[in-house]
PDB file of C-alpha atoms in Angstrom:
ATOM      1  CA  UNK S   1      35.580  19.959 -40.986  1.00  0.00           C
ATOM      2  CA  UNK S   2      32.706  18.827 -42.382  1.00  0.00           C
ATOM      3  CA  UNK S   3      30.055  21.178 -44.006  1.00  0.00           C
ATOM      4  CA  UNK S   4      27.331  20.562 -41.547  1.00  0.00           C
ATOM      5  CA  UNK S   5      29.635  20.904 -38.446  1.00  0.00           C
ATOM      6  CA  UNK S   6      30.901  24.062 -40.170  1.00  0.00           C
ATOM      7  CA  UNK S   7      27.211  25.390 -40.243  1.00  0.00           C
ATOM      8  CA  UNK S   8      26.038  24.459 -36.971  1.00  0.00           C
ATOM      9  CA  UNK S   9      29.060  26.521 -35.871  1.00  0.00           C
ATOM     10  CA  UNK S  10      28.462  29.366 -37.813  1.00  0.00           C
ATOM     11  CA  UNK S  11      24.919  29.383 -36.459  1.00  0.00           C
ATOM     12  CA  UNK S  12      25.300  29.246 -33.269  1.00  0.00           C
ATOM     13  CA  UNK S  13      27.489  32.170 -33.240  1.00  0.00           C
ATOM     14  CA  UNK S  14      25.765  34.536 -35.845  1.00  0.00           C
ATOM     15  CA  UNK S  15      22.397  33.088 -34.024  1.00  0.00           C
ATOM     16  CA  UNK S  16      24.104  34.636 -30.574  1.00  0.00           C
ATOM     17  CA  UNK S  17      25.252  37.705 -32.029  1.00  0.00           C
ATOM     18  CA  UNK S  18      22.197  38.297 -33.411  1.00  0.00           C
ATOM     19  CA  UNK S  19      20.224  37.842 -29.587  1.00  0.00           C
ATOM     20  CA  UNK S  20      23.072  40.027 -28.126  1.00  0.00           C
ATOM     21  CA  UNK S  21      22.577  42.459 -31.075  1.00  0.00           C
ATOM     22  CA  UNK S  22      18.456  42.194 -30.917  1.00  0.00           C
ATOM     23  CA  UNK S  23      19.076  42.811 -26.887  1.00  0.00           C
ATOM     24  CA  UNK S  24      21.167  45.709 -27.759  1.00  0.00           C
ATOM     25  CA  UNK S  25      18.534  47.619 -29.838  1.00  0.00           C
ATOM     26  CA  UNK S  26      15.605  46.780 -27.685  1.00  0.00           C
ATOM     27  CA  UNK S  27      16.772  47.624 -23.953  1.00  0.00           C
ATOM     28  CA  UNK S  28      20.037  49.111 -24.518  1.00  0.00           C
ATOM     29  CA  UNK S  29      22.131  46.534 -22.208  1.00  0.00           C
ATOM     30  CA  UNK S  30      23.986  43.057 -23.188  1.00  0.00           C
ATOM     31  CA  UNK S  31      21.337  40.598 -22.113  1.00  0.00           C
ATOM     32  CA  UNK S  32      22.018  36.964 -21.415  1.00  0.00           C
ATOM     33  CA  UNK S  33      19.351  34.122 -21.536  1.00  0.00           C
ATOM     34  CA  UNK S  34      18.257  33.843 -18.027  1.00  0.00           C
ATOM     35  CA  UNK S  35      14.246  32.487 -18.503  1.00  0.00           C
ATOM     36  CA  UNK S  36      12.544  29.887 -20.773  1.00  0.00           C
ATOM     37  CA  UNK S  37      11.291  32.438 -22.828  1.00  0.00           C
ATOM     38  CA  UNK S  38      14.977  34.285 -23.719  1.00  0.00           C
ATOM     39  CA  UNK S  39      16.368  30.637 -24.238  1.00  0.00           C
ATOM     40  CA  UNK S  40      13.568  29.975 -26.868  1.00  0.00           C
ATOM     41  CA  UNK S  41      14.440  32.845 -28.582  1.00  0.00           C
ATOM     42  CA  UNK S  42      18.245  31.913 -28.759  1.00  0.00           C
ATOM     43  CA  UNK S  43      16.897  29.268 -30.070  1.00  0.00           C
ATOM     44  CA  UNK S  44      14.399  30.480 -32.781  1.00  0.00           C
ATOM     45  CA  UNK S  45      17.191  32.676 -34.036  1.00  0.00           C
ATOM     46  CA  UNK S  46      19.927  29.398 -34.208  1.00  0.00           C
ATOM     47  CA  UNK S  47      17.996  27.559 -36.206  1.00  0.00           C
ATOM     48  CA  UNK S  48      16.685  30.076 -38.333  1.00  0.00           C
ATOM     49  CA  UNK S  49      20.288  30.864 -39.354  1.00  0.00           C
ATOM     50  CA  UNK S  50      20.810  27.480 -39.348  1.00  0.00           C
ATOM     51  CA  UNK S  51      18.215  26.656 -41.902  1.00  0.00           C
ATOM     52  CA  UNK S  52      19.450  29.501 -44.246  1.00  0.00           C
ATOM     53  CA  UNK S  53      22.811  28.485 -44.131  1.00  0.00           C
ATOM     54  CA  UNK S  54      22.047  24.574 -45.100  1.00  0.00           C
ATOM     55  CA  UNK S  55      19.284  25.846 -48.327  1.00  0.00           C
ATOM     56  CA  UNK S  56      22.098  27.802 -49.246  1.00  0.00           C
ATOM     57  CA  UNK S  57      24.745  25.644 -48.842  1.00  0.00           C
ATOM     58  CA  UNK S  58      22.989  22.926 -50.755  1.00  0.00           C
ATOM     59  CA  UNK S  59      21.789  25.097 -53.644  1.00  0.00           C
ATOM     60  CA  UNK S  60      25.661  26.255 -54.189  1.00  0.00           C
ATOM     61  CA  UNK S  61      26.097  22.508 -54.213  1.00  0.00           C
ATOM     62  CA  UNK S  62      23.597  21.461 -56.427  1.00  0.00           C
ATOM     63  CA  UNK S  63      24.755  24.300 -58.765  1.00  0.00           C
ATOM     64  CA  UNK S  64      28.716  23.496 -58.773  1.00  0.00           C
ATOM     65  CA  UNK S  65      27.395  19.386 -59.511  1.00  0.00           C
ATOM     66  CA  UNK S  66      25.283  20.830 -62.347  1.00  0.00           C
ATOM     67  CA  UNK S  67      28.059  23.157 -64.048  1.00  0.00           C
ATOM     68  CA  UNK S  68      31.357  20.551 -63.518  1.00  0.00           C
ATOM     69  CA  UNK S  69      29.439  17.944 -65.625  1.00  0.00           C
ATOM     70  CA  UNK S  70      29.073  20.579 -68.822  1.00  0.00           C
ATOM     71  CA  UNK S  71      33.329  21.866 -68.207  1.00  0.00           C
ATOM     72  CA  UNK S  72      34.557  18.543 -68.614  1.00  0.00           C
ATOM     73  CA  UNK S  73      37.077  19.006 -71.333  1.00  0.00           C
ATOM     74  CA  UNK S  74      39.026  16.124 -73.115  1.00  0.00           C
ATOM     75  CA  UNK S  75      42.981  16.583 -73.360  1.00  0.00           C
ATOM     76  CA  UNK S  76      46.703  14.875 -74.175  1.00  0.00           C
ATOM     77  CA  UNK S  77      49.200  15.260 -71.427  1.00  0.00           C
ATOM     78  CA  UNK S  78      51.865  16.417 -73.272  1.00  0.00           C
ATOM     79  CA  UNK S  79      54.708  16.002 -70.524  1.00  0.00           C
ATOM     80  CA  UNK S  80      54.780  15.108 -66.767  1.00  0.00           C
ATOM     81  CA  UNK S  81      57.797  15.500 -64.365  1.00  0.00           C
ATOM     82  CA  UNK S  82      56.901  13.026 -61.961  1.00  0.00           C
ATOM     83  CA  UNK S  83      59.788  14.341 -59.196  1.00  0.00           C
ATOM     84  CA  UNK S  84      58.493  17.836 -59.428  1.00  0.00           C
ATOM     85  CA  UNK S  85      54.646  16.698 -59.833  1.00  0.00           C
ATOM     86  CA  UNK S  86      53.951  18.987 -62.691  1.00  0.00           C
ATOM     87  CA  UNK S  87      53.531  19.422 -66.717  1.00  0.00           C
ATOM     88  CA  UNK S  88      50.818  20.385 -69.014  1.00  0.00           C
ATOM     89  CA  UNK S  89      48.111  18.921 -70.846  1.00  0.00           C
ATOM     90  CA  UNK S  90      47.189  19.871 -74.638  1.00  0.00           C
ATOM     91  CA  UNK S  91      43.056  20.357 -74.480  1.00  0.00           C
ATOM     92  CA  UNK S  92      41.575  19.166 -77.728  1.00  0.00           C
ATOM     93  CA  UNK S  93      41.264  22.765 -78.553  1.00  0.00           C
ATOM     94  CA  UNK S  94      45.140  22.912 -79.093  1.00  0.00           C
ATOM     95  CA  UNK S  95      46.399  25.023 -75.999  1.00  0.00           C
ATOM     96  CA  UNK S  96      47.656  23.648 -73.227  1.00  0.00           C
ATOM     97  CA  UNK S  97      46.814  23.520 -69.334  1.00  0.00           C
ATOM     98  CA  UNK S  98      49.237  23.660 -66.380  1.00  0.00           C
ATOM     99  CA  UNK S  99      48.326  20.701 -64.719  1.00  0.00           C
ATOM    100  CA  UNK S 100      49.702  19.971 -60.731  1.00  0.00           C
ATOM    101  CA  UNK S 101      49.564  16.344 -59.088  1.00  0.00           C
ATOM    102  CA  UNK S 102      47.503  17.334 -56.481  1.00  0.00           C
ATOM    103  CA  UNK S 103      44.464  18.300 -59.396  1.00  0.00           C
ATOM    104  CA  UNK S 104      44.716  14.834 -60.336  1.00  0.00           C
ATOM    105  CA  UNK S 105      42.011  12.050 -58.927  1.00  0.00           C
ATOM    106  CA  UNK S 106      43.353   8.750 -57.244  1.00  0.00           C
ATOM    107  CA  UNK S 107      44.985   7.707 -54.421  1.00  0.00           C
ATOM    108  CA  UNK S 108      48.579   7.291 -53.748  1.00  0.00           C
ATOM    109  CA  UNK S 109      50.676   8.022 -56.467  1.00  0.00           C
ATOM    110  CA  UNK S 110      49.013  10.652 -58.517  1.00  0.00           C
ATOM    111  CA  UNK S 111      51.221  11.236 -61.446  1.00  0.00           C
ATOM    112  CA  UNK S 112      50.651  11.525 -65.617  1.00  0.00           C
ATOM    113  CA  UNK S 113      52.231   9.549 -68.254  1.00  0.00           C
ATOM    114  CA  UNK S 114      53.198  11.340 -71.641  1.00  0.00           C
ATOM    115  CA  UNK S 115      51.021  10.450 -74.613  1.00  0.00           C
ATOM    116  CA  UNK S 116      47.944   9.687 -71.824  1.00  0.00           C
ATOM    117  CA  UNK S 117      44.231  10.649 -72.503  1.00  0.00           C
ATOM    118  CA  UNK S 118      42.794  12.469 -69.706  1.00  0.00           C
ATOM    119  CA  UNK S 119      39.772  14.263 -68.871  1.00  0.00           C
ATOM    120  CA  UNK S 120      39.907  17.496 -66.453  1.00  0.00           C
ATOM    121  CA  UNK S 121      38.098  20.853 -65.429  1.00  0.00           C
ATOM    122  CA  UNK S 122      40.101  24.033 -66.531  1.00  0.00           C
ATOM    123  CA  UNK S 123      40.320  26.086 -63.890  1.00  0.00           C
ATOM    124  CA  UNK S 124      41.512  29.253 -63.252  1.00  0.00           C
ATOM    125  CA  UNK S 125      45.188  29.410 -61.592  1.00  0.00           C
ATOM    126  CA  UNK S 126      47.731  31.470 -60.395  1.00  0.00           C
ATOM    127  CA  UNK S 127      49.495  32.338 -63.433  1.00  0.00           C
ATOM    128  CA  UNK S 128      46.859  30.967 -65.809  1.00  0.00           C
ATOM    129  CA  UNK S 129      44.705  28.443 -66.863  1.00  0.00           C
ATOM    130  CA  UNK S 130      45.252  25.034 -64.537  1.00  0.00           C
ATOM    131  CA  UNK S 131      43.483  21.381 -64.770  1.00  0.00           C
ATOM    132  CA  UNK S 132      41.901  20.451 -62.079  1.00  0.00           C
ATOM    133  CA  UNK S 133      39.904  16.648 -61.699  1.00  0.00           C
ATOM    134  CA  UNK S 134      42.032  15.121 -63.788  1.00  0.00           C
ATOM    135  CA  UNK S 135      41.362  11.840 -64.887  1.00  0.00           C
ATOM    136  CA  UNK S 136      42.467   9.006 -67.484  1.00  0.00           C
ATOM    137  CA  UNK S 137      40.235   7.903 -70.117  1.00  0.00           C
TER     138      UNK S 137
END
């Protein structure tokens, strides 16, 4: 699902909560939108919530682009198991990273030689530290 479809959803269901819950307050009864007037106001409140939603949504965006450039990290996979599509990578700090096939970019046959030079993203994981973007350099 695509971000936008995902936030035209959410609107128009927080947007019609919010009439129903707006309804509630004012006259005490569930109202539906049966003139021009209560349909504008559905309306006003979609794509008010709509409009919040997308500023957010592309200001978390803007800030996870901004922050991935400055974690790139430069590292040695140290082994691979291709039929189990795991291994590690040692950073350039000296430790090393779990490291899955699915972290790593490409299509079809993502999998890590030993010896390779690879840049990645350390990211947290479920039992530690984990590479995530992977890619050869």
């Amino acid at each position: 699902m695509t971000p936008i479809l995902k936030n035209t959803i959410l609107s128009i269901l927080i947007g019609a909560f919010a009439f129903i819950a707006i309804g509630l307050v004012q006259e005490h009864v569930i109202r539906v939108p049966d003139s021009t007037t209560r349909i504008a106001e559905l309306f006003i409140i979609i794509v008010a919530v709509f409009a919040a939603g997308f500023v957010n949504s592309s200001s978390s965006i803007t800030a996870s682009t901004s922050s991935e450039s400055t974690d790139e990290e430069d590292g040695t996979v140290k082994w691979f198991n291709f039929k189990k599509g795991y291994g590690f990578i040692t950073r350039d700090q000296g430790d090393d990273v779990f490291v899955h096939f699915r972290n790593i970019d490409g299509d079809g046959r993502r999998s890590l030689s030993d010896g390779q030079r690879v840049r990645f993203v350390v990211i947290p994981g479920d039992k530690g530290l984990q590479a995530d973007q992977v890619s050869t350099i």
